[in-house]
Each structure stands twice: as C-alpha cells, then as structure tokens.
PDB file of C-alpha atoms in Angstrom:
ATOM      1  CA  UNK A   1      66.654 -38.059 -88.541  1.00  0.00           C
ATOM      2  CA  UNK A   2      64.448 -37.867 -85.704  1.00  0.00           C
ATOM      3  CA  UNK A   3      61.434 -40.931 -85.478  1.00  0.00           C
ATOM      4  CA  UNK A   4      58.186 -40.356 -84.589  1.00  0.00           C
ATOM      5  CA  UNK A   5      57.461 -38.993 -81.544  1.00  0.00           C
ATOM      6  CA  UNK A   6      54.418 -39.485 -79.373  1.00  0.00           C
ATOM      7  CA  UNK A   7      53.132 -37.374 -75.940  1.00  0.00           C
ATOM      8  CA  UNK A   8      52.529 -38.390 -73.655  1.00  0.00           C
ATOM      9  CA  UNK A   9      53.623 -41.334 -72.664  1.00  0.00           C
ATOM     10  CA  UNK A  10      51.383 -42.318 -70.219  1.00  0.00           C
ATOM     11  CA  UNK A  11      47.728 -40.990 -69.284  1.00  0.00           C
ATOM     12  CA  UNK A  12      46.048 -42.294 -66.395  1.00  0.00           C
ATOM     13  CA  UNK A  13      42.288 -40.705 -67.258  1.00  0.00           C
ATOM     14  CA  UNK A  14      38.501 -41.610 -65.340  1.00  0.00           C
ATOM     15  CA  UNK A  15      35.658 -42.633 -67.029  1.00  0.00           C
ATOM     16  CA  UNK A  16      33.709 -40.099 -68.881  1.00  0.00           C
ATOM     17  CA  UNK A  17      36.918 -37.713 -69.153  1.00  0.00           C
ATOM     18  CA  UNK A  18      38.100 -36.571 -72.496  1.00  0.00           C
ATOM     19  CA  UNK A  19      41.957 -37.256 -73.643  1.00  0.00           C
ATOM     20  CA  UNK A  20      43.962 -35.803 -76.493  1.00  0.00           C
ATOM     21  CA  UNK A  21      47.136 -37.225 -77.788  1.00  0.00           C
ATOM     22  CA  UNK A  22      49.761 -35.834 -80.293  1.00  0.00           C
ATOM     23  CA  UNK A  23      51.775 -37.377 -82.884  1.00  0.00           C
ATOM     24  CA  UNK A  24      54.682 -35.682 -84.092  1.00  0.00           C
ATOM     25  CA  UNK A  25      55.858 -37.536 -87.579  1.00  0.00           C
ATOM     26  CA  UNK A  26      59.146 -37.828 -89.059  1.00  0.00           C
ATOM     27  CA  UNK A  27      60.323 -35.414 -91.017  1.00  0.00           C
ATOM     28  CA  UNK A  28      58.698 -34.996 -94.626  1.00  0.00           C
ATOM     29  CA  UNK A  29      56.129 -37.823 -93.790  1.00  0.00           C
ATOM     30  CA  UNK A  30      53.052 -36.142 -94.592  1.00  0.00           C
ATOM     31  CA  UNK A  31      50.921 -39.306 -93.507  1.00  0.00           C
ATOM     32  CA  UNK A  32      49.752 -39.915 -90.067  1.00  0.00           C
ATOM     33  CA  UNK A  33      47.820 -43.008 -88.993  1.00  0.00           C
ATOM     34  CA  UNK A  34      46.630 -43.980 -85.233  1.00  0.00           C
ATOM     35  CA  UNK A  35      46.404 -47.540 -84.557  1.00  0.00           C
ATOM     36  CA  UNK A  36      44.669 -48.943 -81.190  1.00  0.00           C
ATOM     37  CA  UNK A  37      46.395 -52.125 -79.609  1.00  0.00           C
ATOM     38  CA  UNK A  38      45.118 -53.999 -76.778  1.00  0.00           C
ATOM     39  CA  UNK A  39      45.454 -57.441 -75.592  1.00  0.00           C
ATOM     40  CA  UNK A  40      41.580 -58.993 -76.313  1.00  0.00           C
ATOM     41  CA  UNK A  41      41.480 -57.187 -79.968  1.00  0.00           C
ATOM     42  CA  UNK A  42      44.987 -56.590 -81.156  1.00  0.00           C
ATOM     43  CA  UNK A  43      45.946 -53.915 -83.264  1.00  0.00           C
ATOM     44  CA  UNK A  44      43.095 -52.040 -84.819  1.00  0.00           C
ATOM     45  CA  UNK A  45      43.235 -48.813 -87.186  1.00  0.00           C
ATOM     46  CA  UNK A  46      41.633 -46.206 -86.060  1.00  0.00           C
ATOM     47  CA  UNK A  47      42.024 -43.480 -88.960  1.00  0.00           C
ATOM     48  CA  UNK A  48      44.908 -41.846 -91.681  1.00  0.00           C
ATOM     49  CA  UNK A  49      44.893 -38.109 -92.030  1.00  0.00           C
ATOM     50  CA  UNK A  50      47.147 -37.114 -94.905  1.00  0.00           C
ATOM     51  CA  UNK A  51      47.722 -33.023 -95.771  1.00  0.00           C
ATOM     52  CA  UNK A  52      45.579 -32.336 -92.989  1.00  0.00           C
ATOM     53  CA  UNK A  53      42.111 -34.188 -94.362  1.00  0.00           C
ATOM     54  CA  UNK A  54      41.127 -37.710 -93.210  1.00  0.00           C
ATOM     55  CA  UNK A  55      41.495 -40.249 -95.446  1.00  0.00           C
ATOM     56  CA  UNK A  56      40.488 -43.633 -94.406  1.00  0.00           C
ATOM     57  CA  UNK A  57      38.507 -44.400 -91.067  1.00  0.00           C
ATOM     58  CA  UNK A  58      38.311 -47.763 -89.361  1.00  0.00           C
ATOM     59  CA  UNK A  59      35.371 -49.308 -86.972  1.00  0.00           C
ATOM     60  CA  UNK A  60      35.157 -46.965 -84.030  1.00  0.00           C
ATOM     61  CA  UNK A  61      32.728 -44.637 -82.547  1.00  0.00           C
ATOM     62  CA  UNK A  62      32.467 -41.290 -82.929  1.00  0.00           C
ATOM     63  CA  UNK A  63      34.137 -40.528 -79.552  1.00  0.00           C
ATOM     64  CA  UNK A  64      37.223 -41.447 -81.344  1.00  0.00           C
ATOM     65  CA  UNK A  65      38.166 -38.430 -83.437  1.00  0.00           C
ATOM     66  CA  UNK A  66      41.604 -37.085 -85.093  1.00  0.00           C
ATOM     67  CA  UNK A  67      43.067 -34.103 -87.037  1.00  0.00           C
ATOM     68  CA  UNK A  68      46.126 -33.145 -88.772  1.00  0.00           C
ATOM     69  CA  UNK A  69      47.661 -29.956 -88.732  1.00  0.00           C
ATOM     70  CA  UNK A  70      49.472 -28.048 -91.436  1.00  0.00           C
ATOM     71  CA  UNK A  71      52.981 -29.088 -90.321  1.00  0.00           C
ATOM     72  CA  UNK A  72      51.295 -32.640 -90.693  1.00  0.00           C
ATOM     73  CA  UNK A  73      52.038 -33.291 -86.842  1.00  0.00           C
ATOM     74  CA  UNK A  74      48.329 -34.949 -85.637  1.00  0.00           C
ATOM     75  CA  UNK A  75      46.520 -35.229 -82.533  1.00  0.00           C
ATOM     76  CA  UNK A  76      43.987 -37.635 -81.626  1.00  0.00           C
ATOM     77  CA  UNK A  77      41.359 -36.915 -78.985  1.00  0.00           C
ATOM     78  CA  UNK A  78      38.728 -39.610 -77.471  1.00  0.00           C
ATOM     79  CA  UNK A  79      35.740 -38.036 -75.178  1.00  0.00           C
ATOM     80  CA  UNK A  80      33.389 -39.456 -72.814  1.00  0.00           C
ATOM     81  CA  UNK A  81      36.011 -42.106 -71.797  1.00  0.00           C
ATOM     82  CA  UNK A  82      35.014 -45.884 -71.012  1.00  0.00           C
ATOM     83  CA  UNK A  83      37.314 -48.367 -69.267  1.00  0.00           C
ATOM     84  CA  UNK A  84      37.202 -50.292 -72.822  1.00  0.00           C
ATOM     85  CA  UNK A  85      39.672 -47.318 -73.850  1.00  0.00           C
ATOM     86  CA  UNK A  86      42.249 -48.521 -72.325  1.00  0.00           C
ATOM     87  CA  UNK A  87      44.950 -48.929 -74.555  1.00  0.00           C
ATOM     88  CA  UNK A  88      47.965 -48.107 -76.353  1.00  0.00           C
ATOM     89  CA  UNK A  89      47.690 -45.914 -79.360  1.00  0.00           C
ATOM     90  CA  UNK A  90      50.445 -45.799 -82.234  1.00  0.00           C
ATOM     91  CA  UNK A  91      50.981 -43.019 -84.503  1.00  0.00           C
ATOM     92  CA  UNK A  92      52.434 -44.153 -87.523  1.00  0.00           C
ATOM     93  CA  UNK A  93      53.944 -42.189 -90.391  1.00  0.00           C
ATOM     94  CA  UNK A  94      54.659 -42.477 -93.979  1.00  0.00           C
ATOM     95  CA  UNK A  95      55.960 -40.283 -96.693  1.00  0.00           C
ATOM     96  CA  UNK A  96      53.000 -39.753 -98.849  1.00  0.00           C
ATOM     97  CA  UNK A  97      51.115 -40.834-101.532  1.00  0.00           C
ATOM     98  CA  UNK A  98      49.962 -44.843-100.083  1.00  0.00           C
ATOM     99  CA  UNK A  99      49.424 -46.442-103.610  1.00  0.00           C
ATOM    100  CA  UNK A 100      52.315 -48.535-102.572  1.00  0.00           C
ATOM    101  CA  UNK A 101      53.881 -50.327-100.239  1.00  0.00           C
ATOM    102  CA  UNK A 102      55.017 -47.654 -98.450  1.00  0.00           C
ATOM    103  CA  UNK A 103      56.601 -47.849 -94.847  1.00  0.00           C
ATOM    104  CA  UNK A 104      55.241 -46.874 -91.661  1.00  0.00           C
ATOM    105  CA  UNK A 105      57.140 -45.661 -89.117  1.00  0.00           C
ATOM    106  CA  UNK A 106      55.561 -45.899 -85.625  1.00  0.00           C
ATOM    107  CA  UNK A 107      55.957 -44.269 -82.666  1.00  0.00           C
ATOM    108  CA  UNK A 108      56.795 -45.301 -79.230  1.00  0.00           C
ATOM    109  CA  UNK A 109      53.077 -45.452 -78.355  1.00  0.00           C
ATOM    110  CA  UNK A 110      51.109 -43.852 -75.559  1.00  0.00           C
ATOM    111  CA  UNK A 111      49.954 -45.882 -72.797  1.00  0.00           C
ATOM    112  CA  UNK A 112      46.434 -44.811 -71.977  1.00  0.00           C
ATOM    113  CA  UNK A 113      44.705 -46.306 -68.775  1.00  0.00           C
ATOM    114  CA  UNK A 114      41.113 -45.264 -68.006  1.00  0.00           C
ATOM    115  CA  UNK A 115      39.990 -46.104 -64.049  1.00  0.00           C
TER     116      UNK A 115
ATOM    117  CA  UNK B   1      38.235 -59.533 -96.703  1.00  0.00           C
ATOM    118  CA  UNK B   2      41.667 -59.037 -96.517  1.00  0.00           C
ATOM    119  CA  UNK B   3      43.553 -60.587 -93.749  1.00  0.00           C
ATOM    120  CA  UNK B   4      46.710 -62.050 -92.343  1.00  0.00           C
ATOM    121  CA  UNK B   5      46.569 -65.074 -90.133  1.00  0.00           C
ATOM    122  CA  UNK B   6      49.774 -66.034 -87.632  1.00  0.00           C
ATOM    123  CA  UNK B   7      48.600 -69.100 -86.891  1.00  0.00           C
ATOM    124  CA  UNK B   8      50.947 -69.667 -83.910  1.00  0.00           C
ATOM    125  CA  UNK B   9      50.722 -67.585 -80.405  1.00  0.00           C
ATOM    126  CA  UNK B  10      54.075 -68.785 -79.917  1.00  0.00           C
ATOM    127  CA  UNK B  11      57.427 -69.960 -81.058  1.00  0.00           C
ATOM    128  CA  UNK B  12      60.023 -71.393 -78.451  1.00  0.00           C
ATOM    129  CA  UNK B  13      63.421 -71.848 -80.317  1.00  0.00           C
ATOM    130  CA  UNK B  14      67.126 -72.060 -78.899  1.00  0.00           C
ATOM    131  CA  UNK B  15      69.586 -69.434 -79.573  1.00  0.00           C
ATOM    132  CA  UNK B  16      71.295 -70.746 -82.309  1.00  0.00           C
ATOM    133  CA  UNK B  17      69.252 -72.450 -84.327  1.00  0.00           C
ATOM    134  CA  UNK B  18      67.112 -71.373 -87.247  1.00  0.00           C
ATOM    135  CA  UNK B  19      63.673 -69.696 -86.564  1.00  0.00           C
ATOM    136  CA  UNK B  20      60.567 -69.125 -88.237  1.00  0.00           C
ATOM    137  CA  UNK B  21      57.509 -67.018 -87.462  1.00  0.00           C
ATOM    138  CA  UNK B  22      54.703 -68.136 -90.250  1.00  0.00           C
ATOM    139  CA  UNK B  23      52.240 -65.601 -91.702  1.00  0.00           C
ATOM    140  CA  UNK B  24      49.665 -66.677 -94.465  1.00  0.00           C
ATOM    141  CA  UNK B  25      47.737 -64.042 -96.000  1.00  0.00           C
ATOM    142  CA  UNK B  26      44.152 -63.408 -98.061  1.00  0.00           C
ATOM    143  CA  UNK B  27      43.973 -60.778-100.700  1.00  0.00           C
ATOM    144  CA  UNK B  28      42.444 -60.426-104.089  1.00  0.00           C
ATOM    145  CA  UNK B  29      45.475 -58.863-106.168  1.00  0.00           C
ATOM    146  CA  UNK B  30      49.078 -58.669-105.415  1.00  0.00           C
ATOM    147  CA  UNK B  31      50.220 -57.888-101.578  1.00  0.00           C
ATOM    148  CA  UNK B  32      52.190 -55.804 -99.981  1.00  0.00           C
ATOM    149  CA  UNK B  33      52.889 -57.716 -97.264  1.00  0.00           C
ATOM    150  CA  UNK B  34      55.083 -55.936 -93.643  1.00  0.00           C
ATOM    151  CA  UNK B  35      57.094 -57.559 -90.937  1.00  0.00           C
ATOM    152  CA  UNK B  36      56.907 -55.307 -87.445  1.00  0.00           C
ATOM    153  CA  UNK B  37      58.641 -56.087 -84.144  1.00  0.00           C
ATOM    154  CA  UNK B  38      57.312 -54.805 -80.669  1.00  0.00           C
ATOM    155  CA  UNK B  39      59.887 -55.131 -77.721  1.00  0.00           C
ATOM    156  CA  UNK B  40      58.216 -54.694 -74.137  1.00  0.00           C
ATOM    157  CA  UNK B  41      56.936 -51.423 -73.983  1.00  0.00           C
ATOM    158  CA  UNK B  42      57.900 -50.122 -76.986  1.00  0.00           C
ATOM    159  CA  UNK B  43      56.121 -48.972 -80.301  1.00  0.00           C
ATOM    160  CA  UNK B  44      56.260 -51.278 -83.866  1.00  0.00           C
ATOM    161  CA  UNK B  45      59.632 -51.071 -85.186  1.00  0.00           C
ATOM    162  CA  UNK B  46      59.737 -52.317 -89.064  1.00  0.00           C
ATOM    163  CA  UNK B  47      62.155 -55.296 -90.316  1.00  0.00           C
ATOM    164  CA  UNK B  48      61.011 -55.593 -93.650  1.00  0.00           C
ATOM    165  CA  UNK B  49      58.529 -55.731 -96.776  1.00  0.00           C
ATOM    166  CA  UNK B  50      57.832 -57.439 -99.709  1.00  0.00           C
ATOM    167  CA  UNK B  51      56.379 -55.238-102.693  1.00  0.00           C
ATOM    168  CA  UNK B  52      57.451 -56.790-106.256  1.00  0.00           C
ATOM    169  CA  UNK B  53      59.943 -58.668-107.334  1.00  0.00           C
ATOM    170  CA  UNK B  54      62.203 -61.154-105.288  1.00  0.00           C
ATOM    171  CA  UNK B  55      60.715 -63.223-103.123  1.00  0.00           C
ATOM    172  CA  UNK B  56      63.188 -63.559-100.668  1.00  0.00           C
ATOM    173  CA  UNK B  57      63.488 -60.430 -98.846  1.00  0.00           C
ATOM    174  CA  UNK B  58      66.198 -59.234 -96.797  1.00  0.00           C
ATOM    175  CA  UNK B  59      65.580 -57.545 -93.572  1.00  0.00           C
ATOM    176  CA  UNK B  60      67.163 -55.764 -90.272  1.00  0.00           C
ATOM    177  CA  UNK B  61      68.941 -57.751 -88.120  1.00  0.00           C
ATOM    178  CA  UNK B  62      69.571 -60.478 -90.320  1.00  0.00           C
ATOM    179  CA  UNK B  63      65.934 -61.444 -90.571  1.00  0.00           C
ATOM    180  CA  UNK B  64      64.306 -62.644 -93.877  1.00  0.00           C
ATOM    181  CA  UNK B  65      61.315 -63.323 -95.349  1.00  0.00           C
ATOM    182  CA  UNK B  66      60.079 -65.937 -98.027  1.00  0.00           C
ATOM    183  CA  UNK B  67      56.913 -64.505-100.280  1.00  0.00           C
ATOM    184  CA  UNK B  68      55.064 -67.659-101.415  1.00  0.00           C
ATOM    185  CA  UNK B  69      52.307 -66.644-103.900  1.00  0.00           C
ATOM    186  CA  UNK B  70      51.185 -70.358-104.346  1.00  0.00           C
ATOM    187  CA  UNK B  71      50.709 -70.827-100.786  1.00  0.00           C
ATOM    188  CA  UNK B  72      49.932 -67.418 -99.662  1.00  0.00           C
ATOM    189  CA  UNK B  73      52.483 -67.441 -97.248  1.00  0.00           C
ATOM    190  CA  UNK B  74      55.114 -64.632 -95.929  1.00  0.00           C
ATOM    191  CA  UNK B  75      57.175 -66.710 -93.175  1.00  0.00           C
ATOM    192  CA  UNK B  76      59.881 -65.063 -90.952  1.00  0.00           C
ATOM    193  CA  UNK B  77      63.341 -66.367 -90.692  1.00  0.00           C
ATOM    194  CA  UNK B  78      66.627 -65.834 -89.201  1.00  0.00           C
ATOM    195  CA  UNK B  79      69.545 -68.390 -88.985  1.00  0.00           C
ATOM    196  CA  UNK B  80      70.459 -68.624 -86.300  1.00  0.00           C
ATOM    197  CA  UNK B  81      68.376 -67.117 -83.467  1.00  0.00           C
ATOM    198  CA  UNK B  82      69.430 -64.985 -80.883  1.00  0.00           C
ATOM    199  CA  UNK B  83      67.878 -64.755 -77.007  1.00  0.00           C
ATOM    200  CA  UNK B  84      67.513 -60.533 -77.737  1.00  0.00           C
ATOM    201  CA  UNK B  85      65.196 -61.701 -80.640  1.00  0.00           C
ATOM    202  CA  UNK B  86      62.982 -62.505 -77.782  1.00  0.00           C
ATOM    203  CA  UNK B  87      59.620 -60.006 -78.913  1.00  0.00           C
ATOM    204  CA  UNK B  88      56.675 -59.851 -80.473  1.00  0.00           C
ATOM    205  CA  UNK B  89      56.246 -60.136 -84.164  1.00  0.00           C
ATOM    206  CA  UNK B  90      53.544 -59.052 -86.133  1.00  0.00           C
ATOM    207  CA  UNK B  91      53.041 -59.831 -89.741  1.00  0.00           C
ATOM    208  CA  UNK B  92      50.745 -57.274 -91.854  1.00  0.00           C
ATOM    209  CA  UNK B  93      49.332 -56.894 -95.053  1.00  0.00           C
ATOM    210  CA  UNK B  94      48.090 -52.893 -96.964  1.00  0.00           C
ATOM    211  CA  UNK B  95      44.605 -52.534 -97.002  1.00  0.00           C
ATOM    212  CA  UNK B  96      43.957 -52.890-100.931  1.00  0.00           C
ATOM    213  CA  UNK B  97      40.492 -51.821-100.991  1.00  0.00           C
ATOM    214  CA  UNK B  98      40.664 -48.543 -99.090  1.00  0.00           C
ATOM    215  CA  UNK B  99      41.858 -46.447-102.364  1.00  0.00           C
ATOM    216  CA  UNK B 100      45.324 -44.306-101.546  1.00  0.00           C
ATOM    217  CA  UNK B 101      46.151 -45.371 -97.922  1.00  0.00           C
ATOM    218  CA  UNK B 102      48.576 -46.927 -95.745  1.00  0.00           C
ATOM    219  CA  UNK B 103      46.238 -48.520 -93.700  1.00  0.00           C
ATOM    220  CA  UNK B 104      47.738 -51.811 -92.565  1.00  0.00           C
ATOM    221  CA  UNK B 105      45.982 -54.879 -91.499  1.00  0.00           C
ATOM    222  CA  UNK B 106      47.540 -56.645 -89.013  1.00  0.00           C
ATOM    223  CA  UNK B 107      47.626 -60.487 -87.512  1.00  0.00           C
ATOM    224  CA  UNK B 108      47.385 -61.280 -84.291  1.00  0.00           C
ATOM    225  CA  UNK B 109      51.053 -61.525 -83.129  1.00  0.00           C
ATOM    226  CA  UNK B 110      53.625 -64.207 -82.454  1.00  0.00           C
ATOM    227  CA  UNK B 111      55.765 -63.892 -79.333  1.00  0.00           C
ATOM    228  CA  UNK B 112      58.963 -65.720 -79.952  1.00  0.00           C
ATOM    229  CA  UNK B 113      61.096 -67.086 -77.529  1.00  0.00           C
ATOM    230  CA  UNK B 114      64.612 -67.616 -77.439  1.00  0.00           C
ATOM    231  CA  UNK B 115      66.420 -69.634 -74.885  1.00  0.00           C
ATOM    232  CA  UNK B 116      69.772 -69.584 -73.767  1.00  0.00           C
TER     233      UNK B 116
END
C-alpha cells in the first residue's frame, strides 16, 4: 500500500507570495493533519480535516488555511508569505474516527523556503 | 496542559550497547503516548505506541518502550544499538482535550548518536 504522499517537495517562494501544498493520504485514511516543523519551535499542529470539514485547529494565523477534498486527499495553502514560514510541513494520515490511539502516518514532508 | 518533555537534546551511545531515549509526559487521564523517527530529510516514520494494556511495548526495528504510569514516563530502548539508529526521535502524546482528533503533541526531539 502506497504511504502518504506529499508535492512538492521543495518550494522556494518570496515574501508576500501565496503557496499551496497537497497531501495525498494513504488509502482509506480519511484523516488528514498538517504539522509545521522548524528548528526554533519544533513541531507544531497546524489543523485536522476529516470527511472534508476541519476538525481541530492549532495556534496560527489566518494566512494558514487548509481543505479536504472528497477523495480525502488535502491541500494546504499559506498567503501573504513571511520569512517566518519557512518550514517543513507534514501531512499526516489516519484511518478515522481519533477517539483512540490511532496511528499517523506522515508524509515525506515539503520543504518550504521563503527569501 | 498536556505535554511531553525529552529532557535530553542528545544521546551519544556506542553501537552495541543498550540505548535509551527518555520521554516523561503530563496528562489528566490515561495517554496514548507515540514514538516517531525522522532520518535527515525525511518525514516522521512511526516505531510504536502505547494505548492499554502492557506496558512494555514492542516496536520496529527492535525498539521498545517502557509505559511507567507512576513516574509518567515512556522511555525508548533498544539492546543493543546500531550506528543506522543514528536520527532523530520524537516522543508524542494525543491531544485529550480536543474531542475526536488525532492531533498529536509532540516533545522537542532527541538526536541520538551512535558510534562505531
């Protein structure tokens, strides 16, 4: 079974530009979450989308945004871009329901860097 | 407020010997507490969980963990340590107070180090 599968890769973006990245889950995982990690404040959850309606949101602006689509795959977009955004950003996804302990699958990660 | 504390940036150990990777956590209720490991470059790649029951919990690639309720502890182990072992670990516990999610909480990371 395939993992999850992030594009791109790599982004090399300015400031004030708008990104959008895509998260494609594994198979039958119908929960997506995006995580942020960078060096000063670790890894840092951004938000959880499951059947395509946000579920949990964690402490960042509203330039940070997400969606989920019907075939659960998710996209994350961040607009008005500030060198602070530099980052990479997990997708993560689980089967369903999160009332347990459930395991998250992540991604490979793309490598954002905003000039 | 939840959290998970790894109270060591880093862990030098020889290949061979026995290593651990310590993780205490704070949570009202029971845990579910997650091992990850990140190689250069690469996403989180799960070794293992502890949810109910045992509390010794086997893992991938012959890692183990030790749940400790009395202590609030979740400590890594292997062995007998091996130099591709060499990563970062991160030890992470389910948000509890976020209703149905998977949000995870995560410490700050442990790079381990294993010399030849």
């Amino acid at each position: 079974k395939a993992g999850v599968t992030q594009t791109p890769r790599y982004l090399i973006k300015t400031r004030g530009q708008q990104v959008t990245l895509s998260c494609s889950p594994i198979s039958g995982h119908r929960s997506v979450s995006w995580y942020q990690q960078t060096p000063g404040q670790g890894l840092q959850f951004l938000f959880e989308y499951f059947s395509e309606t946000q579920r949990n949101k964690g402490n960042f602006p509203g330039r940070f945004s997400g969606r989920q689509f019907s075939n659960s795959r998710s996209e994350m977009n961040v607009s008005t871009l500030e060198l602070g955004d530099s980052a990479l950003y997990l997708c993560a996804s689980s089967l369903a329901s999160g009332t347990g302990g459930e395991t998250q699958y992540f991604g490979p990660g793309t490598r954002l860097l905003v000039l | 407020a939840q959290s998970v504390a790894q109270p060591e940036d880093q862990v030098n150990v020889a290949e061979g010997n026995p290593l651990t990777v310590k993780c205490t956590y704070s949570v009202s209720g029971n845990p579910y507490l997650f091992w990850y490991v990140q190689y250069p470059n690469r996403g989180l790649q799960f070794l293992l969980k502890y949810i109910t029951g045992d509390n010794l919990v086997k893992g991938s690639y012959g890692f183990e963990a030790e749940f400790n309720k009395s202590q609030t502890s979740f400590h890594l182990k292997k062995p007998s340590a091996l130099v591709s072992d060499s990563a970062l670990y991160f030890c992470a516990v389910r948000d509890l107070y976020g209703g149905a999610t998977n949000k995870l909480i995560f410490g700050t990371g442990t790079l381990l180090a294993v010399q030849p």
